Amino acid sequence: MRFLHTADWHLGRLFHARSLIEDQAYILDQFVELVRTERPDAVLIAGDVYDRAVPPPEAVALLDDVLARIILDVGVPVVLIAGNHDSAQRLEFGARLMQSQGLHVAGCTSATPACVSLHDAHGEVRLYALPYAEPAVVRDALGAELPTHEAALCAQLDAIRASHPAGVRSVVVGHAFVVGGAVSESERPLSVGGSGAVAAQAFQGFDLVALGHLHRPQTLDGRVHYAGSLLKYSLSECGHDKSVSMIELGADGSVQITPMPLRPLRDLRIVEGALAELIAAAADDARRDDYVYARLTDTGALLDPMAKLRQAYPNALAVERTVLARGGVAGDAARRLREQSTGELFASFFREVADAELDDGQRGALEQVLAGMAAAQRESA
Amino acid sequence: MRFLHTADWHLGRLFHARSLIEDQAYILDQFVELVRTERPDAVLIAGDVYDRAVPPPEAVALLDDVLARIILDVGVPVVLIAGNHDSAQRLEFGARLMQSQGLHVAGCTSATPACVSLHDAHGEVRLYALPYAEPAVVRDALGAELPTHEAALCAQLDAIRASHPAGVRSVVVGHAFVVGGAVSESERPLSVGGSGAVAAQAFQGFDLVALGHLHRPQTLDGRVHYAGSLLKYSLSECGHDKSVSMIELGADGSVQITPMPLRPLRDLRIVEGALAELIAAAADDARRDDYVYARLTDTGALLDPMAKLRQAYPNALAVERTVLARGGVAGDAARRLREQSTGELFASFFREVADAELDDGQRGALEQVLAGMAAAQRESA
C-alpha cells in the first residue's frame, strides 16, 4: 500500500510580515498533480495544516480547494489531523458529512481515536488518526491522570493496541515531538518548561508512524517519519531539502520511504557580503525573486540598505549588519537573550529583582501560568 | 413539496455579555426533532447562521452537530446560505465535499448561483441559493456596475430568470431587507447611508422567496417570507412569536405557510415595577430563569439593584431606572443620540465644528469610509 505523506502546511503563515499564500497555492498545485500521477492509496496530512487557530479566509479557501481536487477530482482519500497550530473544533467542521466522500478529519481527541480501514492485495491496513492534544485534553477524554505529553500519547496508543487485531498492518498519523528529532526555529514548542518530547519507543508495534511537527524531513527508527513542512518557514530551514514523502508499506509491514521534492515559487536564502557586491551579483541571479535575507558585511554607515537591496532582490525580507550582530559584548548579550525561553527570561528577571533563585513551588506556578497563556494564545491566535 | 424554513440562528451571539450557546443548542435539539417528525423535502437556512465572521469554536461545533444530525441521521437535505453576519469564504469550507451528502452551502457569490433540483409527484422544483453580498462583490462576480443592493439583487435574479426553464417551480433562498418589512434592533443594517432595501417586486416570477435578515417572522406579497430569528436577540423582540416555518409549495406554485413555534430554554422579558415588588412577584413566577430586563420605577436611591434582582431572577440581564431614562431633557437627548446612525452623528459633529452641512461629495466620501469600516469590522469580528 502506498501513502503520500505531508505535514506542516501552515496555510496563512506570515513571514517577515509577508503573506505566503501565493507560494503555498503554487506548491500545492504541484502536490495535487503529484497525487494525480502517483495515485497513492491515501494522502496523509499530519497536522499544522493552518498556521493558527483562526486562519485568514484565503487560507480556508485554499485548503477547501486543494482537498476537493484531491478527493473529488483525483479520487484519492485523505486523512487529516489537527496539529498544535490548528483549532481542533474549527478543523473538525463537517467531518461527519465529508467522511463518506473520503475526507477523514480528526480534530478533537476522543477515547476511541478515528480509524480508517483500507485494503490492498495483501489484506487490511488500519490507519489511526491521532490529532495533537495537550495532556489535559487527553486526560479529560480518557479519564486518567496523564501529566506529560509522553504519558498522554502512550495512553492513547495503548488504547489502540488493545483493540487492534493481530496480523493487520497498522499506521499511526500523529503530531508529536519525538526525542532525537532535529528541530527548526519555526516550530512552536509543545510544552513550556518541559520539552513535550516523546520517545520513539512509544510507537512500538506500529508498522508506520507518519508524523508532523518537526519541519525537517527525517526518519527515526526506520519507520517513525516526519515528512517535514511544505515550505521553508524560518531562516534555520534554508539548508533543508523540503519534500513530501511517498511511503510504500509492504505485505509484511516493511516500510520504504522516498522523498518527492516539490519546486517552490520562491526559495528562501541567506546572502552575505557587502551591499554593493550583493546588488551587483543580483544582475546575473536567475532567482532574484527568491526570499532573500541579507547579511551585510559593510563596516561603514549605510543609508536605507533595505530599499537598495529591494531594487535588486524585490522579495528581500530583511537585512542584518554582521558588524553589529557579531561585534562585542552588546551583540553577544542580545543574542543570548534571544535564545532564552520566556521561563528563563523570567527567572533571570526574578534573580535581578529578588536577589534569589525561584524555588520549586514558584517555578511550578510560573510554568502553569505560562502554559495557560500559551494555550489561550493558541486559541485566540 | 414541503420546506422547513428558518434563518438568523446567530450562533455564538453574546447578549448583555452572556453567551447564548446553551439556549441555541436547546432550541436546535427541538428543531432537529421537528425535522425528524415532519420530514420536509428540504431544510432552508437563509443566512446569519453565525453571529460573526469568526464564530467561537463552540458555535462551529454546534452547527456541525446539527447539520450532521439533520442530513445523516434524519436524511433531509439542507440549503444553507451566508448572511451579512457570516464570512462567505469560511462558511463555504467543504461545500463541494458535502454537496453529494445533501448539504448545499452557498457562501461566496458567483456569476451562476448554486441551484438545487428537487422532485415531487408534480415534477421539478429548482431552489436558487443567493448568499448575501455587498453590491461591490456582486459587481465583481457579474462584471457590471451595480451601485445599490437592489440593483445587485435584480442583476442576480435576472441571470437566474434567463436560464430557468418555463413551467418549472422556482424557489429563491436569500438574505435581504425587503421594503415594508418590520425591523428589530438586533439586525445589523446592510448599508450605511442608504437602507440597503429592495422592493418585493424584484422577486417577481419566483413561486417562493425564503428570506433571512429580518428577525420577526413575516410575509410580504404572499410568498416573500421571513422565517425570523431562532431566538429573541434584542429587547425590541420581546413581543415576537418566534417560530420556524413549514411551507407547502403546491403543484401550481401556490404557497401555504404554517408557523411552527419552538420552546426556548429561557424566554426574554421586560418586567416593570418597583424593585421590591418585582422581587416579591418572582417567588410565584414559574419562569424565574427567563432572561429578564427590569425597568425599575423606584424614585429614591437603590443600592446595587442588579445584585438584588439576580437573587430573584438568576438570569436578569440589566436594570433601567425609568425615572432616569424618561426624566427631562438630558434623558431625551441621550435617547435621540442612541437612535442616530454613525453617519447622522458625524453629520451633526461636522455641523457643529464647520458650521456647514456636508455637501454631496463629502457625504459620498463619508459613506464610502463607513462602508469600508463596516466591511473590515465584519471580517475581523
PDB file of C-alpha atoms in Angstrom, chain A residues 50 54-58 60-61 63-65 67-69 71-73 87 89-98 100-101 103 379, chain B residues 50 54-58 60-61 63-65 67-69 71-73 87 89-98 100-101 103 379:
ATOM      1  CA  TYR A  50      -3.137  26.029   9.220  1.00  0.00           C
ATOM      2  CA  VAL A  54      -8.264  31.268  13.188  1.00  0.00           C
ATOM      3  CA  PRO A  55      -6.618  31.266   9.769  1.00  0.00           C
ATOM      4  CA  PRO A  56      -7.317  34.064   7.253  1.00  0.00           C
ATOM      5  CA  PRO A  57     -10.234  33.403   4.850  1.00  0.00           C
ATOM      6  CA  GLU A  58      -7.897  32.882   1.881  1.00  0.00           C
ATOM      7  CA  VAL A  60      -9.556  28.419   4.403  1.00  0.00           C
ATOM      8  CA  ALA A  61     -10.455  28.762   0.724  1.00  0.00           C
ATOM      9  CA  LEU A  63      -7.426  24.198   1.879  1.00  0.00           C
ATOM     10  CA  ASP A  64     -11.018  23.742   0.709  1.00  0.00           C
ATOM     11  CA  ASP A  65      -9.939  23.865  -2.913  1.00  0.00           C
ATOM     12  CA  LEU A  67      -8.940  18.891  -0.592  1.00  0.00           C
ATOM     13  CA  ALA A  68     -11.831  18.987  -3.071  1.00  0.00           C
ATOM     14  CA  ARG A  69      -9.438  18.499  -6.001  1.00  0.00           C
ATOM     15  CA  ILE A  71     -10.728  13.816  -3.228  1.00  0.00           C
ATOM     16  CA  LEU A  72     -13.354  14.620  -5.862  1.00  0.00           C
ATOM     17  CA  ASP A  73     -11.291  15.244  -8.983  1.00  0.00           C
ATOM     18  CA  SER A  87      -8.053  24.650  16.310  1.00  0.00           C
ATOM     19  CA  GLN A  89     -13.031  22.175  16.827  1.00  0.00           C
ATOM     20  CA  ARG A  90     -12.787  24.521  13.865  1.00  0.00           C
ATOM     21  CA  LEU A  91     -10.880  21.971  11.795  1.00  0.00           C
ATOM     22  CA  GLU A  92     -13.467  19.294  12.517  1.00  0.00           C
ATOM     23  CA  PHE A  93     -16.412  21.207  10.972  1.00  0.00           C
ATOM     24  CA  GLY A  94     -18.226  18.952   8.524  1.00  0.00           C
ATOM     25  CA  ALA A  95     -16.089  15.905   9.407  1.00  0.00           C
ATOM     26  CA  ARG A  96     -19.041  13.509   9.648  1.00  0.00           C
ATOM     27  CA  LEU A  97     -20.500  14.790   6.387  1.00  0.00           C
ATOM     28  CA  MET A  98     -17.229  14.562   4.461  1.00  0.00           C
ATOM     29  CA  SER A 100     -18.088   9.091   3.182  1.00  0.00           C
ATOM     30  CA  GLN A 101     -16.538  11.211   0.412  1.00  0.00           C
ATOM     31  CA  LEU A 103     -12.002  13.043   3.795  1.00  0.00           C
ATOM     32  CA  GLU A 379      -6.898  29.669  20.672  1.00  0.00           C
TER      33      GLU A 379
ATOM     34  CA  TYR B  50     -23.320  32.564  12.820  1.00  0.00           C
ATOM     35  CA  VAL B  54     -15.169  34.273  13.162  1.00  0.00           C
ATOM     36  CA  PRO B  55     -17.602  32.494  15.475  1.00  0.00           C
ATOM     37  CA  PRO B  56     -16.378  30.897  18.728  1.00  0.00           C
ATOM     38  CA  PRO B  57     -15.354  27.211  18.440  1.00  0.00           C
ATOM     39  CA  GLU B  58     -18.435  26.023  20.364  1.00  0.00           C
ATOM     40  CA  VAL B  60     -18.779  25.865  14.973  1.00  0.00           C
ATOM     41  CA  ALA B  61     -19.170  22.566  16.838  1.00  0.00           C
ATOM     42  CA  LEU B  63     -23.593  23.902  13.688  1.00  0.00           C
ATOM     43  CA  ASP B  64     -21.512  20.876  12.695  1.00  0.00           C
ATOM     44  CA  ASP B  65     -23.521  18.653  15.034  1.00  0.00           C
ATOM     45  CA  LEU B  67     -26.233  19.674  10.261  1.00  0.00           C
ATOM     46  CA  ALA B  68     -24.825  16.147  10.620  1.00  0.00           C
ATOM     47  CA  ARG B  69     -27.915  15.044  12.557  1.00  0.00           C
ATOM     48  CA  ILE B  71     -28.581  15.219   6.997  1.00  0.00           C
ATOM     49  CA  LEU B  72     -27.047  11.913   8.085  1.00  0.00           C
ATOM     50  CA  ASP B  73     -29.351  10.775  10.905  1.00  0.00           C
ATOM     51  CA  SER B  87     -17.926  35.050   6.426  1.00  0.00           C
ATOM     52  CA  GLN B  89     -15.332  32.035   2.491  1.00  0.00           C
ATOM     53  CA  ARG B  90     -15.226  30.470   5.943  1.00  0.00           C
ATOM     54  CA  LEU B  91     -18.806  29.189   5.653  1.00  0.00           C
ATOM     55  CA  GLU B  92     -18.070  27.605   2.305  1.00  0.00           C
ATOM     56  CA  PHE B  93     -15.296  25.295   3.596  1.00  0.00           C
ATOM     57  CA  GLY B  94     -16.025  21.735   2.463  1.00  0.00           C
ATOM     58  CA  ALA B  95     -19.018  22.774   0.344  1.00  0.00           C
ATOM     59  CA  ARG B  96     -18.041  20.686  -2.678  1.00  0.00           C
ATOM     60  CA  LEU B  97     -17.313  17.663  -0.492  1.00  0.00           C
ATOM     61  CA  MET B  98     -20.587  17.889   1.423  1.00  0.00           C
ATOM     62  CA  SER B 100     -23.395  14.912  -2.508  1.00  0.00           C
ATOM     63  CA  GLN B 101     -24.352  14.168   1.098  1.00  0.00           C
ATOM     64  CA  LEU B 103     -25.622  19.834   2.357  1.00  0.00           C
ATOM     65  CA  GLU B 379     -14.365  40.285   8.557  1.00  0.00           C
TER      66      GLU B 379
END
